[in-house]
XYZ file of C-alpha atoms in Angstrom:
590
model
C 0.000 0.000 0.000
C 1.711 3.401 -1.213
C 0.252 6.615 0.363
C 2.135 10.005 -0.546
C 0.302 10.962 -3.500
C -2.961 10.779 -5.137
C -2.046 7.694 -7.067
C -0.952 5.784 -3.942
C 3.013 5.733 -5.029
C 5.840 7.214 -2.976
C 7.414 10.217 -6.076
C 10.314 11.686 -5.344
C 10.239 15.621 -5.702
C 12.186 16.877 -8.717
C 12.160 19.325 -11.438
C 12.165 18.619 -14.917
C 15.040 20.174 -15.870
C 17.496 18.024 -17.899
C 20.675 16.587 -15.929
C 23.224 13.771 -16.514
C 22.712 10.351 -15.150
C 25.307 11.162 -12.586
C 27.267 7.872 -13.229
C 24.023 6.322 -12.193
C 23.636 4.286 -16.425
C 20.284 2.518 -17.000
C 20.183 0.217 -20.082
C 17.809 0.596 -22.508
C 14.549 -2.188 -22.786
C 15.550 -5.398 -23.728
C 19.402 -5.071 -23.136
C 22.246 -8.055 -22.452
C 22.169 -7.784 -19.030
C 25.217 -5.900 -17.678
C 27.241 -7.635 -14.969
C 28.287 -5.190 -12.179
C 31.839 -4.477 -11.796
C 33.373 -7.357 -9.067
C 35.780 -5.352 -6.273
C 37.735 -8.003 -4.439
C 39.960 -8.063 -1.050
C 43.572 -8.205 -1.961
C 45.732 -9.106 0.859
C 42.784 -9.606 3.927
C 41.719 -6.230 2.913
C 39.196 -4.548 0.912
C 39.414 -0.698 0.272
C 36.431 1.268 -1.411
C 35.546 4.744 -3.011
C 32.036 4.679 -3.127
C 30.062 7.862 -3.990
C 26.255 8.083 -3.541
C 24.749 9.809 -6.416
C 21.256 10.911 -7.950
C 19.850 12.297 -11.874
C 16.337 13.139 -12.749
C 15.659 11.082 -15.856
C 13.308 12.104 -18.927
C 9.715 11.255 -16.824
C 10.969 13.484 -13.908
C 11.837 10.176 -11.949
C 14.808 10.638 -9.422
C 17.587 7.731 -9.878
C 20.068 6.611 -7.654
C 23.103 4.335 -7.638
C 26.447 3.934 -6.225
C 29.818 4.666 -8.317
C 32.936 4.484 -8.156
C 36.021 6.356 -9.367
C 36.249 4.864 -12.575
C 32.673 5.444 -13.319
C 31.088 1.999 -12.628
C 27.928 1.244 -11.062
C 26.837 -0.340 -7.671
C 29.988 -2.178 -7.432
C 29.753 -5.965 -5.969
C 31.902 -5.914 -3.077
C 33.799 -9.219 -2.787
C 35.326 -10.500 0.314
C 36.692 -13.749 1.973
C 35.879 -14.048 5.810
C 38.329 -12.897 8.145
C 38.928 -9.594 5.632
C 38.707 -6.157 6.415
C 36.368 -3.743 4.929
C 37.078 -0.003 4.597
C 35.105 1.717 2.666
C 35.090 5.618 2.124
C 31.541 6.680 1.529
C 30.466 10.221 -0.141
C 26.862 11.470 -0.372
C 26.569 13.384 -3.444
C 23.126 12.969 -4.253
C 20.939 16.064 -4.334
C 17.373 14.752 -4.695
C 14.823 16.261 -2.569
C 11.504 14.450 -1.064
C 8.368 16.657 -0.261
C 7.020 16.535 3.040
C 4.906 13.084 2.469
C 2.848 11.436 5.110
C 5.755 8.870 5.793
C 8.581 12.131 6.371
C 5.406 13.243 8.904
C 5.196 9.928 10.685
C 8.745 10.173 11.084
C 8.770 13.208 12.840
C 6.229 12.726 15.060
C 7.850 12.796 18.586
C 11.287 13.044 17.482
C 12.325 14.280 20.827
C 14.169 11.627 22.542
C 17.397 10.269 21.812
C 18.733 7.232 21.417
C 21.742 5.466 23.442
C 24.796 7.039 22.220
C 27.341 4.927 20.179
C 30.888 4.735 20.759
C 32.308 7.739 19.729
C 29.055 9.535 19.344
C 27.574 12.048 21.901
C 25.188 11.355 24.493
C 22.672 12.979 22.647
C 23.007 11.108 19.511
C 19.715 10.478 17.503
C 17.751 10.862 14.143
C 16.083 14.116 14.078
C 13.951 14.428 11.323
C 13.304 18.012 10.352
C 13.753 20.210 7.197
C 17.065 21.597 8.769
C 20.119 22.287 6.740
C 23.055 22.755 9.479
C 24.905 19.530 8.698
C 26.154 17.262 11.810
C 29.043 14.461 12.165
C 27.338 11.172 11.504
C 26.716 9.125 15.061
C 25.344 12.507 16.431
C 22.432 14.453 16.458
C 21.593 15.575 12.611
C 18.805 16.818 10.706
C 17.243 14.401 8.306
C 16.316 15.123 5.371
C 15.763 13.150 1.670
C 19.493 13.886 0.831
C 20.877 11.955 4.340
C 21.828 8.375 3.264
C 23.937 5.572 5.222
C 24.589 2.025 4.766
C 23.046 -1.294 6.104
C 25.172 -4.771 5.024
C 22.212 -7.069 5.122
C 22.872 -9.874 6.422
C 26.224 -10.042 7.784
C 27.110 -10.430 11.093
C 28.825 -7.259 11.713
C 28.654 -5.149 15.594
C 25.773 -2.245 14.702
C 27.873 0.612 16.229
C 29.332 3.611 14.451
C 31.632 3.106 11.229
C 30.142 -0.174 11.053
C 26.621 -1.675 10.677
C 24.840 1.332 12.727
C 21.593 2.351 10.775
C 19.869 4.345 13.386
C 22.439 6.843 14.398
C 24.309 7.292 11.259
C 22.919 10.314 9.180
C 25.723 11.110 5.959
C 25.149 14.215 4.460
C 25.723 16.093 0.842
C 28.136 17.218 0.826
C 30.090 16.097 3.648
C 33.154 14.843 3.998
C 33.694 10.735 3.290
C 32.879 8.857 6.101
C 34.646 5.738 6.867
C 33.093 2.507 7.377
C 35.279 -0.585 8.596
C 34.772 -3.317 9.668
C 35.790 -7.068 9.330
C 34.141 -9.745 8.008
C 33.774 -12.779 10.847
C 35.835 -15.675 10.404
C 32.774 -17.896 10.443
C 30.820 -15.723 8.039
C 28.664 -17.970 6.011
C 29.838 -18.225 2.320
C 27.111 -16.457 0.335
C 25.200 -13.387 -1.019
C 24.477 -10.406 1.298
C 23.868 -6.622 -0.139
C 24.406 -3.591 1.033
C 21.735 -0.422 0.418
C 20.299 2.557 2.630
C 18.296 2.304 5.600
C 17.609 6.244 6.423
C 14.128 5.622 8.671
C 11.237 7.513 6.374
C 13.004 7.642 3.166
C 14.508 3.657 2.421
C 11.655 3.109 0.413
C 12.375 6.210 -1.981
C 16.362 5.721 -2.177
C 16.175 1.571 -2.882
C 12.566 2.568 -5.365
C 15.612 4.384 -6.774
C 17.934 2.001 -7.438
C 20.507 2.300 -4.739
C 21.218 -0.937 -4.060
C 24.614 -3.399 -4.776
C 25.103 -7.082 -3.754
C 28.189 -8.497 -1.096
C 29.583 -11.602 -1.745
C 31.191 -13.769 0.469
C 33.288 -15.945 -1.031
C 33.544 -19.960 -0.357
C 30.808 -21.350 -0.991
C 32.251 -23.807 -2.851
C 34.496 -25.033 0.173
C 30.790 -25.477 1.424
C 29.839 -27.119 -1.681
C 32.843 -28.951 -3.181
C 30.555 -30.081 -6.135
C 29.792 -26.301 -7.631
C 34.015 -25.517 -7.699
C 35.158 -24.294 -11.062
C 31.276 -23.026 -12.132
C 30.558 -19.290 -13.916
C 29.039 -17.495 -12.002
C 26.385 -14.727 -12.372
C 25.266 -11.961 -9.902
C 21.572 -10.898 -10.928
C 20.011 -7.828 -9.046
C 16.065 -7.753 -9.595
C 15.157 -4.043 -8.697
C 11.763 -2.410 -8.222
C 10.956 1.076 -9.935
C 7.513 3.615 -10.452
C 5.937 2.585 -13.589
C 6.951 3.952 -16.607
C 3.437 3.401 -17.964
C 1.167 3.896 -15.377
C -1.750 4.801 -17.419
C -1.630 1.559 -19.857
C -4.507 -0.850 -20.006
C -3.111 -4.296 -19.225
C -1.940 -6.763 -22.141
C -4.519 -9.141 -22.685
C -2.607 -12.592 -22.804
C -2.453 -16.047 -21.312
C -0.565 -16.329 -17.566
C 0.522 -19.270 -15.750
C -2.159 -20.629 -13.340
C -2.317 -19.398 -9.694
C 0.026 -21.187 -7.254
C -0.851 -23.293 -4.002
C 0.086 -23.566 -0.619
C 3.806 -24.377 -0.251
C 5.211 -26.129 2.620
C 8.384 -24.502 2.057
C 6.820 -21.095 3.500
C 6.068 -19.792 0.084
C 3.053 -17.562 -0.019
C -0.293 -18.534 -0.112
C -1.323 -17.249 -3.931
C -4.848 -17.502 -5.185
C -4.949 -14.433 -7.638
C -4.970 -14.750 -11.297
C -1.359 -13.670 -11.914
C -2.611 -10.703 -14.151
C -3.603 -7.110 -14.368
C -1.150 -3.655 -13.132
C 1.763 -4.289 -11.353
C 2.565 -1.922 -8.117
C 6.503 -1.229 -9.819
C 8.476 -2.097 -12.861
C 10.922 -4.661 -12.355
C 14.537 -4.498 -13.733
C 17.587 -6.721 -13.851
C 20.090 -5.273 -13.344
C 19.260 -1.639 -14.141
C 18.030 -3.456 -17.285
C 14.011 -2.066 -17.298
C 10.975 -4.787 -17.940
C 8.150 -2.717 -17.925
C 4.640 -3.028 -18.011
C 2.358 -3.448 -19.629
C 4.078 -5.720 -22.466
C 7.073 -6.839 -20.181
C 9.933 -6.833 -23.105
C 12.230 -8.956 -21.395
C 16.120 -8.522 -20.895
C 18.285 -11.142 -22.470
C 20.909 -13.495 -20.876
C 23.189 -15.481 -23.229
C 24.484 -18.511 -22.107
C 26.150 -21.747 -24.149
C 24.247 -24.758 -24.346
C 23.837 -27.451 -21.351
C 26.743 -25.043 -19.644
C 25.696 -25.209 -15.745
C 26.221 -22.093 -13.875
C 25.883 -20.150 -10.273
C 23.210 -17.783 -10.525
C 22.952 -15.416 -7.547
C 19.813 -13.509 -7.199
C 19.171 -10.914 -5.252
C 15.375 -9.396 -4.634
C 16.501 -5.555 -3.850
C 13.060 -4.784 -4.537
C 11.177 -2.230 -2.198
C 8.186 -3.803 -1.977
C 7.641 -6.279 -4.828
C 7.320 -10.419 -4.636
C 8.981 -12.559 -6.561
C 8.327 -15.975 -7.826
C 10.898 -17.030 -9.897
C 10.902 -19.947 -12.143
C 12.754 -21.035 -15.002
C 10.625 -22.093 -17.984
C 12.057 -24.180 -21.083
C 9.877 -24.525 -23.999
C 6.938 -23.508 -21.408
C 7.928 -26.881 -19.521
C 9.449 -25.362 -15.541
C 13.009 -26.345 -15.395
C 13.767 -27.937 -11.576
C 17.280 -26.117 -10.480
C 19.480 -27.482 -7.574
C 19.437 -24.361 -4.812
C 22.309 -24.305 -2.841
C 22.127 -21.116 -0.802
C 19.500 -19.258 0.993
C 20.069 -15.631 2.579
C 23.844 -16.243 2.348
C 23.652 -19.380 4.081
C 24.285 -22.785 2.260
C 22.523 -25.782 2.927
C 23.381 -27.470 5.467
C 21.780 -31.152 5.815
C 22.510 -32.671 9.105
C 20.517 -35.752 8.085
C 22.210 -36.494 4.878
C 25.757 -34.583 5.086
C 26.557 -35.597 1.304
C 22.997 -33.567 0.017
C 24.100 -29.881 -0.567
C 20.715 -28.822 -2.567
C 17.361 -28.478 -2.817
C 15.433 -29.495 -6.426
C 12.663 -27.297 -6.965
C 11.313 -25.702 -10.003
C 10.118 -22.272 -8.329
C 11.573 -20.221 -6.248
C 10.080 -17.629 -3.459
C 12.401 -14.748 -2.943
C 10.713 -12.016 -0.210
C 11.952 -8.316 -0.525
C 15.396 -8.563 0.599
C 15.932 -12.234 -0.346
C 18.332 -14.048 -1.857
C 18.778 -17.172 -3.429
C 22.078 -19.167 -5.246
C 20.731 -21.772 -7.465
C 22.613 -23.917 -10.512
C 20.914 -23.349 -13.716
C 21.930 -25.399 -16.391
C 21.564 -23.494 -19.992
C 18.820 -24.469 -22.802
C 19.522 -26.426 -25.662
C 19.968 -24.147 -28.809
C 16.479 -23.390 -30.298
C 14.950 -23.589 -27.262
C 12.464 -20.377 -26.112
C 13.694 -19.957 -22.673
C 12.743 -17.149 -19.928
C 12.955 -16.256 -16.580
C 9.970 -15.405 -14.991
C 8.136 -14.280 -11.746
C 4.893 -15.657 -11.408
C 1.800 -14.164 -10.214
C 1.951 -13.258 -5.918
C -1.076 -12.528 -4.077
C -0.360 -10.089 -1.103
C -3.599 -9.935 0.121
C -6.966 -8.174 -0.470
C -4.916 -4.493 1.151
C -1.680 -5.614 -0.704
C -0.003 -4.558 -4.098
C -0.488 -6.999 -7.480
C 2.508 -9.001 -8.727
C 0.877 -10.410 -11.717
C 3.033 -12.891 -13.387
C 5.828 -11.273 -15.875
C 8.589 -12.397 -17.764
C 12.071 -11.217 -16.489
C 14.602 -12.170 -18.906
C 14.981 -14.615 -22.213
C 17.526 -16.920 -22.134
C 19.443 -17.236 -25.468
C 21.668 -20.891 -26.137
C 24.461 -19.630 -28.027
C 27.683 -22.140 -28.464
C 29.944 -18.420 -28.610
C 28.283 -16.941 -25.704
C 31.232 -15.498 -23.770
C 31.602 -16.617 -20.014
C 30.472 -15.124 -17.170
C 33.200 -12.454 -15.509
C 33.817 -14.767 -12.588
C 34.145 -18.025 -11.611
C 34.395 -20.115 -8.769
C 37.824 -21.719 -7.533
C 38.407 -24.901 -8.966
C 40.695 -26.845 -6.088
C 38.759 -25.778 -2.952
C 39.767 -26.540 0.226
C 36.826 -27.480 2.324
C 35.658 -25.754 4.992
C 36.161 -26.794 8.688
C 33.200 -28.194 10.633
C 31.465 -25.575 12.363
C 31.935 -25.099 15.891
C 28.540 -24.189 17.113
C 25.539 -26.439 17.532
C 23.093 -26.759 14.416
C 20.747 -24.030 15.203
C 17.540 -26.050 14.680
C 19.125 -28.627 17.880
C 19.535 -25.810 20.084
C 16.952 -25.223 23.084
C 15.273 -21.919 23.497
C 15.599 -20.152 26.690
C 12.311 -17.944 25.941
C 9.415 -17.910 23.419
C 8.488 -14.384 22.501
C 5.367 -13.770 20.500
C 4.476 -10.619 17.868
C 2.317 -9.112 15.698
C 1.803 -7.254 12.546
C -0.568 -5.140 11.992
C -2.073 -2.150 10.040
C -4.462 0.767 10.464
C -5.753 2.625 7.129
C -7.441 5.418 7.683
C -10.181 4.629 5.175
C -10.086 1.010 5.516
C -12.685 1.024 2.176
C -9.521 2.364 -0.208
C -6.421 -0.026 -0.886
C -4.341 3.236 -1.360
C -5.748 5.176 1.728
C -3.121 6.252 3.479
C -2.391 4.008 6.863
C 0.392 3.561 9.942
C 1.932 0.049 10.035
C 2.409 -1.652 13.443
C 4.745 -4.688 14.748
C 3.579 -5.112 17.920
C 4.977 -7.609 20.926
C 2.301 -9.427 21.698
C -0.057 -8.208 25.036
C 0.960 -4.394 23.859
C -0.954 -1.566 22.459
C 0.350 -1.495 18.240
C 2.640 1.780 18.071
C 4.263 2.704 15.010
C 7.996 3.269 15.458
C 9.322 6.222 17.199
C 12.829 6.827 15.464
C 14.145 9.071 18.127
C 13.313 6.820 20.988
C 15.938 5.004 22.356
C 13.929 2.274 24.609
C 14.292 -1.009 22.627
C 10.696 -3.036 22.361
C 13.116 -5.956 23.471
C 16.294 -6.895 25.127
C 17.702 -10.235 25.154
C 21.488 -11.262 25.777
C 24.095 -12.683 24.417
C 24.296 -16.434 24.087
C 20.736 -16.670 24.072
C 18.261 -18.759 21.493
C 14.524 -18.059 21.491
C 11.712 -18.396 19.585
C 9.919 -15.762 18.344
C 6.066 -16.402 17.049
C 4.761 -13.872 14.701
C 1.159 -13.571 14.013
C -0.042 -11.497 10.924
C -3.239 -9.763 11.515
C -3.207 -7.914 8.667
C -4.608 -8.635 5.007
C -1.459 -8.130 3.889
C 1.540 -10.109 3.036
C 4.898 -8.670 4.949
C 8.221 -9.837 4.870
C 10.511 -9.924 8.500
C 13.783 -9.064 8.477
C 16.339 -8.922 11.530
C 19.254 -7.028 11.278
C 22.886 -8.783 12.772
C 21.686 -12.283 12.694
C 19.910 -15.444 10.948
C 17.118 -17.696 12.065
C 15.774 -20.816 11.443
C 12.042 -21.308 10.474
C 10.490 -23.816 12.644
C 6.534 -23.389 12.090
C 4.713 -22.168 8.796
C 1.133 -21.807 9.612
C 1.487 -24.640 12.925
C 2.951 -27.526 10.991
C 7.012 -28.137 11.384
C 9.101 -27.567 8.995
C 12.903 -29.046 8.778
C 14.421 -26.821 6.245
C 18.297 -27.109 6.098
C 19.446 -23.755 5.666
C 18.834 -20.291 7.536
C 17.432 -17.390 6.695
C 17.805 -13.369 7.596
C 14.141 -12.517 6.118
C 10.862 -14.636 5.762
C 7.438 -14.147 4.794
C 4.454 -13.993 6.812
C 1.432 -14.823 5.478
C -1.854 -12.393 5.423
C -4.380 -13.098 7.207
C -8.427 -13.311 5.119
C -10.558 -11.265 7.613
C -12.861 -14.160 8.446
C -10.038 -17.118 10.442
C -10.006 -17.114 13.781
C -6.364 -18.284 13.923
C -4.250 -15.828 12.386
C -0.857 -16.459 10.062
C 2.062 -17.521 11.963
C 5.590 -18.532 11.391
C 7.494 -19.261 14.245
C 11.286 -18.502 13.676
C 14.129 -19.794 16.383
C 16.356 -16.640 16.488
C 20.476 -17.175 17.376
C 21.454 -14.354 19.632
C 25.104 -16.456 20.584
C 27.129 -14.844 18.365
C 29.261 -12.037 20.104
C 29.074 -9.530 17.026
C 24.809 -9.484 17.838
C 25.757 -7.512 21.052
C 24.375 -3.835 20.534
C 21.158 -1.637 19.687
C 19.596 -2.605 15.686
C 16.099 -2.816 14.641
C 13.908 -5.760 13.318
C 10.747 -4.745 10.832
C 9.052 -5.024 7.712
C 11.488 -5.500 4.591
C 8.391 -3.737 2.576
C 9.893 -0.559 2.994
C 7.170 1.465 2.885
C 5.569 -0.452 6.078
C 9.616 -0.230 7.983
C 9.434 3.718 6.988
C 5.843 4.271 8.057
C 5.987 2.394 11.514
C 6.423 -1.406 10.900
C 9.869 -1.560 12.964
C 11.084 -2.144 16.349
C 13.976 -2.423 18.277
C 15.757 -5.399 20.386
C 19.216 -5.096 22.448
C 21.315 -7.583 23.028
C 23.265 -7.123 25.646
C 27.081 -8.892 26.120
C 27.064 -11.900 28.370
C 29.588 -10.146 30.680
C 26.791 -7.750 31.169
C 24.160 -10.883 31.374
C 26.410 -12.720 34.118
C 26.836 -9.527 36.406
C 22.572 -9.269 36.024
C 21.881 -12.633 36.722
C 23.488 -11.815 40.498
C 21.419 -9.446 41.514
């Protein structure tokens, strides 16, 4: 559900004068799609320009991306665990937002503070207000469309200053680089992360944008000796405004609505057709509605590759699925949220077959493809998600054609060929470990005209036994605190006719429930549906999710919410603490 303007869609403020693209390059309709430029660690180190920029295009739409000093795009960053990040970040964008209903709810109450950081004051905070007296990021700042930061979702990095902080750290035009470093943990699962903004009232806008850029951790193959030597492709699915918002739908066939999956894929009983909420693109490549000309992908016959895919949508679904002469093509997934699989009961089984694949708003999935014979009409597609009778529609589209050519050139990277495995992990399986606590939440929504889809409404996420209260940015009183060491379950209801998508910052979980019924899935994940609920059920959706709190870097202050991030920026969010065990051990004597 969008809310800022008549039409119901979050727009960006801008003039229509002409301007450059900034560094920020979109490909025309129906483009090869681009791979982004891979930065790798040299040494146990990885060092990074990175400049946020912004460009009005020809429709007036605001753009952004990342770029770096030689002029490429949204760099992926590409490190081993154990290395150091550093990363010098500029904000050069100049977009402006107007005051919208979400910037409002933002500001609401924005008197508090939160707990200072190291090396910020004790006042630090967001303050959002239409001031223009810049501040040193980690302290109090006003916040306006043009602050940005970074969140590395996903990884398992301490949220304090210079490092994984998104609630204190406001960088502003202008300003001087700011630093981020950090290092990468030694047990860092092998995988996909991404990095993007997470500025409380205006994420939706900036990722809507197209600021977003995937992290790699490399190893999986010392996970999974069997995929060592295989091309590999990174493939960024993005969200954008329509660029035809007033075209009728095309009248063609679509593939038939989708079950119940006992994977924890959505419930979907729509009819996979009719306007889309966004355009999708693939890597900056555009697919837009309503005729969906699809980006291309060339790839040589029978070759099998890595294909990493990353949802960086805002708010949009996907479904993918592989389809070969209109028969689905099964694919062996091997990764989940950055994690591989791990199956205790067979050791030797390192994927999952399935021929679709559910990827939530700030997903991602590793899967092997292997490529078409030549001839063959091949396409990516999403099919058709139902969100729920207040959700968007995310009819069924095509993505991307896949072209069999024997001279299609190889991927940029590939994966070591003579791994050496990984060591056994240290820490109990997740899914074996006892939960000290079970904590129970809930989503939930208010529209103020609950007769209108678009009508403009707070989002709520809500510990259960509590009155709903949309997130109060400035407040530093975390909805939960928890310690170090600790594994709980967490229940959460959705009492809401609307699909959302959870997402913790700092660590994984494992899904344990979908809808009451167990489920043994061998990976982890860092964001999960939650189904909506139909009005009428007197149970409501629930997954219940066993959280892992023992790692030391998931000591600090972060938030957990909505990965729609329209819900996250107009209330869906809270926060938890997790406090270090030294801090645990001297409480539990009192």
């Amino acid at each position: 559900m969008s809310f800022s303007s008549a039409n119901g869609q979050t727009v960006l403020a801008a003039t229509k004068t002409a301007s450059s693209d900034g560094g920020c390059f979109r490909a025309a309709v129906g483009s090869e799609v681009p791979e982004p430029e891979d930065l790798r660690s040299a040494d146990a180190v990885l060092k990074v320009e990175l400049a946020f920029r912004s460009f009005v295009d020809s429709k007036g739409e605001v753009r952004f991306c990342y770029v770096t000093p030689n002029g490429k795009q949204s760099p992926t960053l590409r490190v081993k665990p154990g290395d150091t990040v550093i990363l010098n970040f500029k904000n050069e964008a100049t977009a402006t937002l107007p005051q919208t209903r979400t910037v409002k709810a933002a500001q609401a109450g924005a008197n508090a503070a939160l707990p200072a950081a190291e090396g910020a004051s004790a006042h630090s905070g967001m303050q959002m207000n239409s001031g223009s007296t810049p501040a040193a990021p980690c302290a109090t700042a006003p916040m306006k469309a043009t602050s940005t930061n970074l969140h590395f979702h996903g990884l398992t990095v301490p949220a304090t200053c210079h490092q994984d902080d998104v609630m204190r750290t406001l960088i502003e035009t202008g300003s001087a680089p700011y630093e981020y470093k950090f290092q990468i943990p030694a047990d860092e699962p092998p995988g996909l992360y991404w990095y993007h903004p997470h500025i409380h009232g205006f994420t939706k806008a900036q990722v809507l944008g197209g600021a977003s850029a995937a992290l790699v951790v490399e190893g999986i193959e010392r996970a999974i000796p069997s995929l060592a030597g295989l091309p590999e492709r990174v493939l960024i699915i993005r969200d954008q405004n329509l660029a035809n918002p007033d075209a009728a739908p095309a009248d063609d066939a679509k593939l038939p609505p989708v079950k119940l999956d006992a994977d924890g894929d959505v419930m979907n009983t729509g009819t996979g057709t009719g306007k889309p909420a966004e355009d999708l693109t693939l890597n900056y490549v555009p697919v837009p509605y309503p005729n969906y000309p699809p980006a291309k992908i060339t790839i040589k016959p029978g070759e099998r590759q890595l294909w990493r895919v990353l949802n960086a949508s805002a708010i949009t679904y996907l479904s993918l699925q592989l389809l070969y002469d209109g028969v689905a093509q099964a694919v062996d997934v091997v990764a989940l949220d950055g994690v591989p699989i791990h199956n205790k009961d067979l050791p030797q089984s390192h994927s999952i077959r399935l021929n679709h694949l559910g990827v939530p708003p700030g997903g991602r999935i590793e899967f092997v493809v292997e490529g078409p014979a030549t001839g063959s009409k091949a396409s990516l597609v999403t099919r058709g998600v139902n969100t729920g009778a207040m959700g968007e529609n995310d009819p069924t589209r095509a993505i991307a054609d896949i072209v069999a050519k024997a001279d299609a050139p190889e991927p940029q990277s590939s994966l070591p060929k003579n791994p050496t495995p990984l060591p056994e992990p240290s820490t109990t399986w997740l899914r074996d470990v006892k939960p000290v606590r079970v904590r129970k939440l809930f989503f939930s929504e208010t529209p103020l005209d609950p007769k209108d889809p678009n009508s403009p409404t707070t989002f709520y996420l809500t510990i259960d036994g509590e009155t709903p209260r949309a997130f109060d940015p400035s407040s530093g009183i975390p909805n939960i605190v928890t310690h170090q060491g600790d594994v709980e379950d967490w229940i959460l209801e959705n009492r809401s006719q609307e699909l959302h998508a959870f997402h913790i910052h700092q660590v994984h979980f494992a899904l344990m429930e979908f809808f009451g019924l167990p489920v043994n899935e061998p990976f982890l994940r860092d964001t999960v549906n939650v189904p909506y609920w139909d009005g009428k059920n007197p149970v409501y959706p629930r997954v219940r999710l066993r959280m892992d709190f023992r790692d030391p870097n998931a000591v600090g202050t972060y938030p957990y919410h909505c990965h729609l991030l329209e819900h996250e920026d107009s209330g869906m969010m809270g926060l938890i603490r997790v406090e270090g065990s030294q801090q645990s051990t001297v409480e539990s004597r009192k």
